[in-house]
Tab-separated table of C-alpha atoms and ligand atoms in Angstrom:
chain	number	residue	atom	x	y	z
A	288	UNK	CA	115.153	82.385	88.393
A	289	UNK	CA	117.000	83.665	91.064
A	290	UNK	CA	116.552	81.876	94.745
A	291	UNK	CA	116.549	85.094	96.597
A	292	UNK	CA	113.336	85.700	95.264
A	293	UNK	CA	112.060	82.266	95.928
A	294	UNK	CA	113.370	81.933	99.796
A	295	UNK	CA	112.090	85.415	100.652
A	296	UNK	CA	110.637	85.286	104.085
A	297	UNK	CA	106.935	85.694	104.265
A	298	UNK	CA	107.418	88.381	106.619
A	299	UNK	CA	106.261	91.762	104.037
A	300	UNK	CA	103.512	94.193	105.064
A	301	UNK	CA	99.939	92.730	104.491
A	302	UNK	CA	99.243	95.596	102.487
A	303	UNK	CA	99.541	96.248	98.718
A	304	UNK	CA	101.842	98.225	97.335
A	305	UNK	CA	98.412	100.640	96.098
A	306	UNK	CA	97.589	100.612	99.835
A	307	UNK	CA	101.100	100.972	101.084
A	308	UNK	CA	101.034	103.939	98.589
A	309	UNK	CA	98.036	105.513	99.813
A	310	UNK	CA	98.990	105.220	103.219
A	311	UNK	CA	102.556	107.302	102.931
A	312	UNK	CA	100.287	109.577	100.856
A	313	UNK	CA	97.782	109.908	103.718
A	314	UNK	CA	100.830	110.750	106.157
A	315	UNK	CA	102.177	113.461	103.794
A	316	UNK	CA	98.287	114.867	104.285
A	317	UNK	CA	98.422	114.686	108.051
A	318	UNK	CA	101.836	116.610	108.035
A	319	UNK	CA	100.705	119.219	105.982
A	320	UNK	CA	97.361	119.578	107.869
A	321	UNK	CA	99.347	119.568	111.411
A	322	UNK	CA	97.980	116.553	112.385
A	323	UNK	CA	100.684	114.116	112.834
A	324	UNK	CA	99.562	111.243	114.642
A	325	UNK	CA	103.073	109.554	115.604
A	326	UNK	CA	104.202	110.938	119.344
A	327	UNK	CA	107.569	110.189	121.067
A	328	UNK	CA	105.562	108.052	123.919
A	329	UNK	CA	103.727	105.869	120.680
A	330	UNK	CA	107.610	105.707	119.404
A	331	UNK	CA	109.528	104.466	122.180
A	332	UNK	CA	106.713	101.561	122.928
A	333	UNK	CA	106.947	100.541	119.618
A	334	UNK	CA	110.677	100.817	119.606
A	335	UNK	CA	110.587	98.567	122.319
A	336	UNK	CA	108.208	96.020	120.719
A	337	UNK	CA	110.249	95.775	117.590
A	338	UNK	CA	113.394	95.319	119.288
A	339	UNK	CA	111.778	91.890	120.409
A	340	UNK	CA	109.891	91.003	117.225
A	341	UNK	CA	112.458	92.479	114.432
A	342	UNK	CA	111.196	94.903	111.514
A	343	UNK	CA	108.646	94.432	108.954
A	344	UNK	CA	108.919	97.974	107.109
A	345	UNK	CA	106.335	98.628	104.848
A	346	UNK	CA	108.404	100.634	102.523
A	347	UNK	CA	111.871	100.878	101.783
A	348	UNK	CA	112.763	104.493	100.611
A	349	UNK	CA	116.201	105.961	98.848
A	350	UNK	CA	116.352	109.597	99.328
A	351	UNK	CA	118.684	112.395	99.660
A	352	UNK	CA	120.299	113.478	102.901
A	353	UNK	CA	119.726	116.773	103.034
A	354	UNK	CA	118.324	117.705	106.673
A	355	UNK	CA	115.447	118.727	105.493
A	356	UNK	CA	114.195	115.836	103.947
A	357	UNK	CA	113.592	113.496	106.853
A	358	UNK	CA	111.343	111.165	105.375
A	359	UNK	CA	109.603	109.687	108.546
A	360	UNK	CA	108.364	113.013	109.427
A	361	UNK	CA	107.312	114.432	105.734
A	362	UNK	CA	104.734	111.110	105.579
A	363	UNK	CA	103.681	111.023	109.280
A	364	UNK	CA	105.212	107.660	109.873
A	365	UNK	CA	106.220	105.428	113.173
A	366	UNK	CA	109.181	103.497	114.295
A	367	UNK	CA	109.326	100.423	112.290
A	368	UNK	CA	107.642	101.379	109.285
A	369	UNK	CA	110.189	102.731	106.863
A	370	UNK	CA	113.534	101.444	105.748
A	371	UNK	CA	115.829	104.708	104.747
A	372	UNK	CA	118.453	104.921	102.671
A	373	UNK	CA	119.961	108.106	102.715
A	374	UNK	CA	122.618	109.799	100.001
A	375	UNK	CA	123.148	112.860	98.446
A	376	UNK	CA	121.704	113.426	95.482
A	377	UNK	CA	119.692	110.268	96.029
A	378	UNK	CA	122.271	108.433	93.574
A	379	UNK	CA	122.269	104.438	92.845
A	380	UNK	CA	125.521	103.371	93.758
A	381	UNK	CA	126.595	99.442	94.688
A	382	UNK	CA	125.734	99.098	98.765
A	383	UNK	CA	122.924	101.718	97.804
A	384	UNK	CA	121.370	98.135	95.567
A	385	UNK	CA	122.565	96.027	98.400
A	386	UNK	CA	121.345	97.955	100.940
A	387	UNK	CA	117.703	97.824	98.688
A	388	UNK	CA	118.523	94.036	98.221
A	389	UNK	CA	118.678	93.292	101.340
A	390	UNK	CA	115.746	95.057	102.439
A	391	UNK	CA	113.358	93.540	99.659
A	392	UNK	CA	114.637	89.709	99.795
A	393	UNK	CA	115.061	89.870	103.836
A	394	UNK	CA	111.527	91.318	104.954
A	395	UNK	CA	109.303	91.108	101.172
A	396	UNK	CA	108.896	94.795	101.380
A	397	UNK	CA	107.336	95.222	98.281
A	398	UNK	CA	107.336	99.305	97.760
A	399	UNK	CA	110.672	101.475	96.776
A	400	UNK	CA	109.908	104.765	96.704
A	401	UNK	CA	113.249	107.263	95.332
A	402	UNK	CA	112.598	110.381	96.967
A	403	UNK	CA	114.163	113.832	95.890
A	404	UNK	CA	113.567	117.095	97.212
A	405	UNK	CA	114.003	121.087	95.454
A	406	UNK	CA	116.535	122.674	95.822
A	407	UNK	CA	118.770	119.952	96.207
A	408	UNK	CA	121.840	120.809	96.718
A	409	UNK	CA	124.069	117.893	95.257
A	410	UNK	CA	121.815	118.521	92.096
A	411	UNK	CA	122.806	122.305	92.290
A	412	UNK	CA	126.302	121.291	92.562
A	413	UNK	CA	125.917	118.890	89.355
A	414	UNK	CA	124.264	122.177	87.572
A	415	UNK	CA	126.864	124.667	88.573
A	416	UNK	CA	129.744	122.071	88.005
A	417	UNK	CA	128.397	121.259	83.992
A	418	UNK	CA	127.513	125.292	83.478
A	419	UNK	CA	130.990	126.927	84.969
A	420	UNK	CA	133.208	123.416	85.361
A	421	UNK	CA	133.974	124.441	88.564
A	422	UNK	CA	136.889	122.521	90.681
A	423	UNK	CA	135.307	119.378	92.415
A	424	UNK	CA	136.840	119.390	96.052
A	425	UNK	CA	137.072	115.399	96.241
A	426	UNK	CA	137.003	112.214	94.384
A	427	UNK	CA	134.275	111.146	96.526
A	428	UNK	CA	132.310	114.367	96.341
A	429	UNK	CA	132.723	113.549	92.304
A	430	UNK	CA	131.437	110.298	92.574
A	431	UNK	CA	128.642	111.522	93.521
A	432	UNK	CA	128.586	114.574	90.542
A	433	UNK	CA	129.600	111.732	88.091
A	434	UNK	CA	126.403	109.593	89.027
A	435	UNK	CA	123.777	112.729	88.605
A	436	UNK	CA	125.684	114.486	85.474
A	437	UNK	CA	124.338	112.369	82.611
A	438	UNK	CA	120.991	112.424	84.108
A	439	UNK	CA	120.836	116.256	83.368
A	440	UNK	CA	123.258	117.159	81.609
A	441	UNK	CA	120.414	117.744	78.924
A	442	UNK	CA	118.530	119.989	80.786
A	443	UNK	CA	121.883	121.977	81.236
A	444	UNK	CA	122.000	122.477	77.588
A	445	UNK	CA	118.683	124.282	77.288
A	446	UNK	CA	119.817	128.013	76.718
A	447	UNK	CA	116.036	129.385	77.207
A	448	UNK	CA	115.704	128.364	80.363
A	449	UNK	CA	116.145	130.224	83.750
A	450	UNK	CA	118.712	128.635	86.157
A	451	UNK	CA	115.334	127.626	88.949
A	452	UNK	CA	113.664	125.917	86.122
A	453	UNK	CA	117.086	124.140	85.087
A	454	UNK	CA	117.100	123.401	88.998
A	455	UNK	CA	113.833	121.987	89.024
A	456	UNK	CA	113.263	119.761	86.290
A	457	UNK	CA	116.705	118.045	87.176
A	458	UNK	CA	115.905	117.129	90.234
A	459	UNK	CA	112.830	115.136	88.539
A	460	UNK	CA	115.145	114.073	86.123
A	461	UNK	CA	117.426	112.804	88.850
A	462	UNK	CA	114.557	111.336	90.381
A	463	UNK	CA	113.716	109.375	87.606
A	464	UNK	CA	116.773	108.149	86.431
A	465	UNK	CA	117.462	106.630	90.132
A	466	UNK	CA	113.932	104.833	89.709
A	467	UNK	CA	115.449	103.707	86.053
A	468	UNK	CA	118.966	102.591	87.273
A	469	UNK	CA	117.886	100.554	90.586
A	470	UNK	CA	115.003	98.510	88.330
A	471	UNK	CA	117.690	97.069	86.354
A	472	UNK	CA	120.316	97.722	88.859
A	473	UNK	CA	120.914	93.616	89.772
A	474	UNK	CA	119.529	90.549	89.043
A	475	UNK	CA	117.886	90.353	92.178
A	476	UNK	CA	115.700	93.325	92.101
A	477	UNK	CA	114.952	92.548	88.484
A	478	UNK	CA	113.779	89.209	89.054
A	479	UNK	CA	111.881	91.068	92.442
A	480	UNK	CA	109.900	93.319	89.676
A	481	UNK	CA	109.575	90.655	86.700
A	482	UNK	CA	107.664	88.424	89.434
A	483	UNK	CA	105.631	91.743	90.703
A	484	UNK	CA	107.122	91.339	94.374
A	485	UNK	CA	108.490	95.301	94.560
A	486	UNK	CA	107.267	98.370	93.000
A	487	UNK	CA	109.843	100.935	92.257
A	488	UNK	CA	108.544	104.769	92.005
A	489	UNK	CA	109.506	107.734	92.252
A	490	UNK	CA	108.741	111.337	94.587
A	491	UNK	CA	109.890	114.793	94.648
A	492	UNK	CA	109.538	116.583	98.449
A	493	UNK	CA	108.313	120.694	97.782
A	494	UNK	CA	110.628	121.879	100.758
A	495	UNK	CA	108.534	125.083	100.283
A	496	UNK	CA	104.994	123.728	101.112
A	497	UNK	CA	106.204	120.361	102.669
A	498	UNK	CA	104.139	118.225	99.946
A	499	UNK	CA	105.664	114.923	98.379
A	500	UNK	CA	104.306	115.312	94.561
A	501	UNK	CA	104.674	111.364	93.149
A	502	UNK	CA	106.306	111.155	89.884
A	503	UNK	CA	103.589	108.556	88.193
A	504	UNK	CA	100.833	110.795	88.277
B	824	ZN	ZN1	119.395	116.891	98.177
């Protein structure tokens, strides 16, 4: 067994990852409705607060970095309660699992939530690059095409459908595989979700209508 997972701080969110779950999808409601609850006054108190205590985030959440995708705003949520990871494409890539490491053994958050949005555009450039092989501009940019091409390169394949469908269902794809790489991504995390200490899941943000549709149901 690994002793990260038996040192780990008993410093996690009281809640369950079912309540921590419900709560994010609560937020989500309250942006959609226009009845955020978290103002800048609320923010900078507990900004404040948690400079002196330290962070206990409730969720730890790997999603893209497209601007508009802000996760903190989509699920209504404060200062202190989330801990982002932000890439494009939402990929799994090494200090991507140490950065999810070091959230999960440091504060016991016990939710990871992989968040894409439509109409992603690393996704899009993954699509366009498999469909018309079109010249990558960097080696880092095709890193990051190299991570999401196997993931839907399948989807690529299937004449009958239109290009937004294509879009769409590899962006769940993506989505999915990112949940599927970072469970068996280290030993850490996958002694974290043999013992039941994390939950790994993942989202898809509707950029059109502003709802976060969870992949599980
Ligand atoms: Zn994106």
């Amino acid at each position: 067994m690994n002793e990260n997972v038996n040192n780990q701080p008993n410093t996690a969110s009281a809640l369950q990852p079912e309540q921590i779950l419900e709560d994010l999808k609560e937020g989500n409601k309250r942006f959609l409705d226009g009845r955020s609850i978290h103002s800048g006054e609320s923010s900078l108190k507990k900004l404040k607060e948690f400079a002196a205590t330290g962070q206990f985030p409730k969720a730890i959440v790997l999603c893209c970095s497209d601007s508009r995708a802000p996760v903190e705003i989509v699920f209504d949520q404060d200062i202190g309660d989330l801990f982002v990871i932000r890439v494009a494409g939402n990929v799994v890539a090494p200090s991507l699992v140490g950065s999810v490491e070091f959230a999960a053994s440091t504060y016991g958050t016990s939710v990871v939530l992989v968040m894409g949005h439509s109409r992603c555009g690393a996704v899009q450039a993954t699509l366009d690059h498999i469909e018309h092989t079109l010249a990558i501009p960097s080696e880092n940019i095709h890193d990051l095409i190299a991570r999401i091409k196997p993931h839907i390169f399948p989807i690529a394949q299937i004449k009958e459908l239109s290009y937004d469908e294509k879009w769409r269902r590899s962006v769940d794809a993506n989505v999915l595989a990112s949940v599927s790489q970072l469970s068996t991504s280290s030993r850490l995390i996958e002694d974290l979700v043999l013992h039941g200490k994390i939950t790994i899941l993942g989202a898809v943000l509707d950029l059109n209508t502003g709802y976060v549709r969870f992949l599980d149901q």
